[in-house]
mmCIF file of C-alpha atoms in Angstrom:
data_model
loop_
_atom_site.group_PDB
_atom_site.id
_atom_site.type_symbol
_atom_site.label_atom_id
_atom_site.label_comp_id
_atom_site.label_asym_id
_atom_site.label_seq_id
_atom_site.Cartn_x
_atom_site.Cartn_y
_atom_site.Cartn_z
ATOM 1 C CA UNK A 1 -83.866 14.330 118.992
ATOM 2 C CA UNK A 2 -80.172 15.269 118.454
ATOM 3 C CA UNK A 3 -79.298 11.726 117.955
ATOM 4 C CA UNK A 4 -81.673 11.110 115.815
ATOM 5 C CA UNK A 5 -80.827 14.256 113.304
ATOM 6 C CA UNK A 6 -77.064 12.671 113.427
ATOM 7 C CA UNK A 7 -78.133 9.300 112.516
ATOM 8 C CA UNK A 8 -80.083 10.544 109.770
ATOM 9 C CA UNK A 9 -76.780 13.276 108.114
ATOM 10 C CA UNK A 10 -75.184 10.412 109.008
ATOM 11 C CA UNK A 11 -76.700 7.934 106.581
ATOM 12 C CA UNK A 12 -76.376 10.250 103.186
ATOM 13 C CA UNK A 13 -72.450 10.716 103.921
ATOM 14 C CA UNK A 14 -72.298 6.587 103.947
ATOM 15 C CA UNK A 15 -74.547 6.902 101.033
ATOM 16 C CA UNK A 16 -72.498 8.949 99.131
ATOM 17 C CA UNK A 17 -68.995 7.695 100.127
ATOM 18 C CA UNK A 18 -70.279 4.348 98.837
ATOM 19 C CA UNK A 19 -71.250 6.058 95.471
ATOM 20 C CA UNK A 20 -68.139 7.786 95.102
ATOM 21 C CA UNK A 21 -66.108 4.229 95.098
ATOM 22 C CA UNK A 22 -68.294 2.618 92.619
ATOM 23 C CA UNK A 23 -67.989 6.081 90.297
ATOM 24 C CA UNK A 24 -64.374 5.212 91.046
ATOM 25 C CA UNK A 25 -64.310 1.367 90.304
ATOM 26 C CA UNK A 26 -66.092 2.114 86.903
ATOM 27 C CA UNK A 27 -63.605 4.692 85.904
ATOM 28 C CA UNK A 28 -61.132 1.893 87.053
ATOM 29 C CA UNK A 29 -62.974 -0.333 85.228
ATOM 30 C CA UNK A 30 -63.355 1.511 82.231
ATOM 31 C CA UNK A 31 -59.582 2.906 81.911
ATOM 32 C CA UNK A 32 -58.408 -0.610 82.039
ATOM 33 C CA UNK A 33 -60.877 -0.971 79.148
ATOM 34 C CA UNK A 34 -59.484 1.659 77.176
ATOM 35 C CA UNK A 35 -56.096 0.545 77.984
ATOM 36 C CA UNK A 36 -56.748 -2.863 76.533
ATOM 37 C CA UNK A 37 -58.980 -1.264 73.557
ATOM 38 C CA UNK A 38 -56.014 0.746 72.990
ATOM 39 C CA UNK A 39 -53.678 -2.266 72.751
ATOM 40 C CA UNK A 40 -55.811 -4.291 70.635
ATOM 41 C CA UNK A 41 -56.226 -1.352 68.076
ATOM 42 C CA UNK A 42 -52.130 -0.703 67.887
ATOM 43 C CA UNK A 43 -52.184 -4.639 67.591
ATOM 44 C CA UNK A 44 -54.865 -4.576 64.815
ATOM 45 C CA UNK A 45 -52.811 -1.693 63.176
ATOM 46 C CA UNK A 46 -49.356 -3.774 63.121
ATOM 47 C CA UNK A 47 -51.365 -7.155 61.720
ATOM 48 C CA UNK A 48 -52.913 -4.793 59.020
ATOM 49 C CA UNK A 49 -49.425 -3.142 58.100
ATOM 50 C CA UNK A 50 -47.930 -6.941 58.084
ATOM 51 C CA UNK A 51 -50.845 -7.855 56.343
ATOM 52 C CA UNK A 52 -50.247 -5.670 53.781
ATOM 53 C CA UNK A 53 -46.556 -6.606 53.274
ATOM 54 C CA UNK A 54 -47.534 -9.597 52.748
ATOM 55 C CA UNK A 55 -49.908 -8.831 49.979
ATOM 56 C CA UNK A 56 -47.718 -6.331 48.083
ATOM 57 C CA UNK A 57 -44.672 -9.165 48.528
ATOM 58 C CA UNK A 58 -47.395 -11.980 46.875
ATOM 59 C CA UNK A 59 -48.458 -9.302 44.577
ATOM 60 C CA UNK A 60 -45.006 -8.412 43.251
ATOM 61 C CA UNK A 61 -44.001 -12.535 43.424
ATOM 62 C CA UNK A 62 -46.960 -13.632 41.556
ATOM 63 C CA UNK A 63 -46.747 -10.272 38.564
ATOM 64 C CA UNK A 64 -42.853 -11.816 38.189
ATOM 65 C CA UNK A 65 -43.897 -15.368 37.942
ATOM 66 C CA UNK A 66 -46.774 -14.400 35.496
ATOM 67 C CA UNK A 67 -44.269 -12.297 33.737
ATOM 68 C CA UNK A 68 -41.436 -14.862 33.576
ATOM 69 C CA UNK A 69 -43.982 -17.395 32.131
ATOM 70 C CA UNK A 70 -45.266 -15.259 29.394
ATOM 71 C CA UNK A 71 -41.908 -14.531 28.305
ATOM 72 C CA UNK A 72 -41.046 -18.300 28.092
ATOM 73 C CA UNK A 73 -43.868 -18.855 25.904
ATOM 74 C CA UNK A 74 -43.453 -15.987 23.435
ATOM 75 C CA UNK A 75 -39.735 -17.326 22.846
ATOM 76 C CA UNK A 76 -41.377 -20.957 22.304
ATOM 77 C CA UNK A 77 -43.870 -19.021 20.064
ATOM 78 C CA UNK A 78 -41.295 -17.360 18.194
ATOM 79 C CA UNK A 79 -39.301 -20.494 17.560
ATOM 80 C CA UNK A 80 -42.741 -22.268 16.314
ATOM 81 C CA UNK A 81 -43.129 -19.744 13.917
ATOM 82 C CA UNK A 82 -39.406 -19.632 12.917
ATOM 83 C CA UNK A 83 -39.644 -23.575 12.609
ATOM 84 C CA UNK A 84 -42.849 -22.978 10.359
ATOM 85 C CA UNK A 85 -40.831 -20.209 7.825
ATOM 86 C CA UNK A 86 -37.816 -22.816 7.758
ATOM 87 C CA UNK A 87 -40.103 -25.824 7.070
ATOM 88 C CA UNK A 88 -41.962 -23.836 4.121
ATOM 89 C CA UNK A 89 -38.322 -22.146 2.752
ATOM 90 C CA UNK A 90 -37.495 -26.168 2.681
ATOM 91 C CA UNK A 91 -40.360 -27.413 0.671
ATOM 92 C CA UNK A 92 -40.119 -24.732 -1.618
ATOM 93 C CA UNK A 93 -36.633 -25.487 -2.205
ATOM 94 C CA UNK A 94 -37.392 -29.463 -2.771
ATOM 95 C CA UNK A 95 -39.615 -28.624 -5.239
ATOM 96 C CA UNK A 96 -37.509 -26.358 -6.990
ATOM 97 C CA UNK A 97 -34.274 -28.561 -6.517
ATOM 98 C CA UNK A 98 -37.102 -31.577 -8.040
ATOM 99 C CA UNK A 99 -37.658 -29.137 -10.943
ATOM 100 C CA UNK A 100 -33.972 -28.475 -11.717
ATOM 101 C CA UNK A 101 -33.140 -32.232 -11.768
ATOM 102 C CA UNK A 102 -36.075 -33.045 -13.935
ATOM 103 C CA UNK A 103 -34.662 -30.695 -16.191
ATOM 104 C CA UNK A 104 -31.465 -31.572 -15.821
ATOM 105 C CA UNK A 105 -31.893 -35.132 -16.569
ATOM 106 C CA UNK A 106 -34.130 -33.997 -19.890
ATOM 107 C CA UNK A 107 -30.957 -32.447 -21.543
ATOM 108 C CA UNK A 108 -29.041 -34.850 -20.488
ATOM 109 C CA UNK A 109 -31.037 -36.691 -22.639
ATOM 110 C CA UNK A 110 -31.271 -34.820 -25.462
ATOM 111 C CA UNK A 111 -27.514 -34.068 -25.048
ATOM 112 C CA UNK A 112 -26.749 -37.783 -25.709
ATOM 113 C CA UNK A 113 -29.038 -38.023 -28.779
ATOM 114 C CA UNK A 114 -27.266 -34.682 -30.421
ATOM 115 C CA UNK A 115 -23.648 -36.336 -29.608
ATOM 116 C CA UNK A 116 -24.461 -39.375 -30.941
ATOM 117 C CA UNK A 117 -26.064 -37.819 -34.269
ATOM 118 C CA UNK A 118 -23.483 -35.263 -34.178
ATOM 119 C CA UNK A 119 -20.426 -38.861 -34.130
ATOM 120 C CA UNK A 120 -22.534 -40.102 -36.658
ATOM 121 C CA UNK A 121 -22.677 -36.479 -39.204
ATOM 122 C CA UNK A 122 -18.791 -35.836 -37.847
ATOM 123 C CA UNK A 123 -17.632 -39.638 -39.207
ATOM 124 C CA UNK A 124 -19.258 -37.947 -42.320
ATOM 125 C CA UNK A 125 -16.570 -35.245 -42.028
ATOM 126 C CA UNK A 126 -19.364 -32.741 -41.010
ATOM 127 C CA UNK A 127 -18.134 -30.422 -38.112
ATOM 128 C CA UNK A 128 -21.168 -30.105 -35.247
ATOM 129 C CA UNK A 129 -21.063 -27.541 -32.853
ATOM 130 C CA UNK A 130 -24.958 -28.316 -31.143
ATOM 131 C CA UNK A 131 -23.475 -30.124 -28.703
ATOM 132 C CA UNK A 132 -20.998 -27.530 -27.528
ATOM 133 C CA UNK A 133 -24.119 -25.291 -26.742
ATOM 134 C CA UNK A 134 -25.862 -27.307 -24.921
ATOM 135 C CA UNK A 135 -22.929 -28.261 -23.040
ATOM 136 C CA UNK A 136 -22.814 -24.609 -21.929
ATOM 137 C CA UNK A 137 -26.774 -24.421 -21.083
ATOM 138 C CA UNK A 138 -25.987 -27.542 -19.027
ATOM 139 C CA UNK A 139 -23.184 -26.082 -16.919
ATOM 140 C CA UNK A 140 -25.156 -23.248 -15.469
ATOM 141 C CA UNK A 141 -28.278 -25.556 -14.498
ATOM 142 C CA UNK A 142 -25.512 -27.261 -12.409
ATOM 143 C CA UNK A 143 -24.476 -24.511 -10.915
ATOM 144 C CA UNK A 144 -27.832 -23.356 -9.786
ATOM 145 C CA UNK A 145 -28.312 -26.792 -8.967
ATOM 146 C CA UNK A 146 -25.547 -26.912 -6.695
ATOM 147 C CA UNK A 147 -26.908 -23.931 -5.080
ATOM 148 C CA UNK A 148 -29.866 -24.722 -4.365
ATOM 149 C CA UNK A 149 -29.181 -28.015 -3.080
ATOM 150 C CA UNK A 150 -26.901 -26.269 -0.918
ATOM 151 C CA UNK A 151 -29.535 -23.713 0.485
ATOM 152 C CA UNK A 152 -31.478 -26.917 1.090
ATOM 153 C CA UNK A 153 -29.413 -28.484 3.135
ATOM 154 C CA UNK A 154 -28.422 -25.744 5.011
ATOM 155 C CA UNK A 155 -32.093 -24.998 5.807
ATOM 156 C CA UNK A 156 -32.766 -28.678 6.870
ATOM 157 C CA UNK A 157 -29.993 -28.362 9.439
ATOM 158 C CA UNK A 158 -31.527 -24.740 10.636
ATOM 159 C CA UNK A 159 -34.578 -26.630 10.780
ATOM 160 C CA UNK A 160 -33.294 -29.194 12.739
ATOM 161 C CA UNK A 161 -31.604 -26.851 14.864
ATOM 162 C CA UNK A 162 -34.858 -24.824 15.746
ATOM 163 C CA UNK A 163 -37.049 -28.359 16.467
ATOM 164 C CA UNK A 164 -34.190 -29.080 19.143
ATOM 165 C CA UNK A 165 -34.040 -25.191 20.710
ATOM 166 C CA UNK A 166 -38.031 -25.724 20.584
ATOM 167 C CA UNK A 167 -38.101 -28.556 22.036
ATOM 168 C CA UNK A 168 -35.705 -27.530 24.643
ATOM 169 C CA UNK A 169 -37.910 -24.204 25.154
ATOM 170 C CA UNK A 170 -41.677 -26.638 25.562
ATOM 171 C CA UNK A 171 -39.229 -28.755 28.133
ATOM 172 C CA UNK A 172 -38.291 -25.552 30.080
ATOM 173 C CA UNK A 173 -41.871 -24.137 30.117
ATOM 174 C CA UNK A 174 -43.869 -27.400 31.499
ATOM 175 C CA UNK A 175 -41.122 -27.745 34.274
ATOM 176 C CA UNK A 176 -41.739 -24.023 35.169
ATOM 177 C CA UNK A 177 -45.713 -24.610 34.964
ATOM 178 C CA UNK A 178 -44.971 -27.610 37.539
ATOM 179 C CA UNK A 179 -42.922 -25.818 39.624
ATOM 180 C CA UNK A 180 -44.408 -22.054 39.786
ATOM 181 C CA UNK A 181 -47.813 -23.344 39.176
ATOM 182 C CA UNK A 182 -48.513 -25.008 42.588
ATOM 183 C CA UNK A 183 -46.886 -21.667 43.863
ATOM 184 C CA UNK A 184 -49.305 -19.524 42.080
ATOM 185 C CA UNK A 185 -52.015 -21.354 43.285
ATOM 186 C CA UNK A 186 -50.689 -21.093 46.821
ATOM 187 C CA UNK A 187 -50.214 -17.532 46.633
ATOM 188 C CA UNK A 188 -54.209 -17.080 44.758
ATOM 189 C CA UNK A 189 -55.107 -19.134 48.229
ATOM 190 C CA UNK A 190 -53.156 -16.986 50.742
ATOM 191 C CA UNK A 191 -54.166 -13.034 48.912
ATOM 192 C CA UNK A 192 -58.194 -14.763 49.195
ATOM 193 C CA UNK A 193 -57.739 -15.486 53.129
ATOM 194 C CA UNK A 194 -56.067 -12.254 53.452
ATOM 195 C CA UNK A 195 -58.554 -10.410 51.902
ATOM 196 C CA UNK A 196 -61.455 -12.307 53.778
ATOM 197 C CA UNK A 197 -59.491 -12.178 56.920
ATOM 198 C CA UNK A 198 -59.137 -8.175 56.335
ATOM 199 C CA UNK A 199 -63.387 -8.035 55.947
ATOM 200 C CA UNK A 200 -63.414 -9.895 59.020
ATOM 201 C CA UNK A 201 -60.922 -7.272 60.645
ATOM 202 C CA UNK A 202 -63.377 -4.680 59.479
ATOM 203 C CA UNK A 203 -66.509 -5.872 60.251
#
């Protein structure tokens, strides 16, 4: 009977020595679990921190390209419109320098009739002084004439200036749109996978 009441305290002891090791192998087991849950967050932290770097440095690269562009094309703009003013300054002056000759040429015209009537009533001993005033009205015209057709030229070569600088500026700006552009697109690609890769991350 005594042996038999040993065998039988006997058996729970085993039973709970044996429960005991597997409580301890799943603590085991689940420290090593936190361990590694712990690693992977502090890894998942440092990839969202460089992650975010990364964004902010595209962020700031692409707002300077965008910027630097913009800029570009407002100076080419301002030129165009400069170009535009100087082109319309020019063919106002043409028409007005067209104007002045016209008239120039119409008392030059009447100038010669008046001198030769006024040879003609001088060989008459007649004294003619017509011709003397408009000899002065002609002097002034050529003046203004001179003027103008200086202002003219002076605008053509402004005008000629601008179409180079604007030309220069439309040169500048497509070789920036074939170099950035590329980049800009490659920088649109990269922020989209990091922002799908970050709802992956926090899904």
């Amino acid at each position: 009977m005594v042996s038999e009441e040993a065998s039988q305290n006997l058996v729970p002891k085993a039973s709970t020595l044996e429960d005991k090791e597997k409580l301890e192998k799943q603590l085991h087991d689940m420290a090593v679990a936190v361990e590694r849950l712990e690693s992977s967050r502090q890894k998942l932290l440092m990839e969202i921190d460089s992650q975010s770097s990364e964004i902010e440095k595209l962020f700031e690269e692409n707002a300077s390209l965008s910027s630097y562009c913009q800029e570009v094309t407002s100076i080419a703009k301002q030129w165009e419109n400069q170009l535009k003013d100087c082109l319309k300054q020019n063919e106002e002056l043409r028409v007005m320098i067209d104007k002045l000759r016209t008239e120039q040429a119409n008392v030059l015209s009447n100038d010669r009739e008046i001198l030769g009537g006024s040879a003609e009533r001088h060989r008459d001993g007649v004294t003619e002084t017509g011709s003397q005033a408009h000899a002065t009205e002609i002097l002034p015209l050529k003046g203004q004439l001179a003027k103008e057709q200086s202002k003219a030229e002076a605008l053509s070569a402004e005008v000629m200036h601008l179409s180079a600088e604007l030309q220069q500026a439309t040169q500048a700006y497509n070789g920036l749109a074939r170099i950035y552009k590329p980049v800009l697109r490659n920088i649109e690609s990269s922020l989209i996978k990091l922002k799908q890769d970050g709802s992956v991350v926090v899904q």
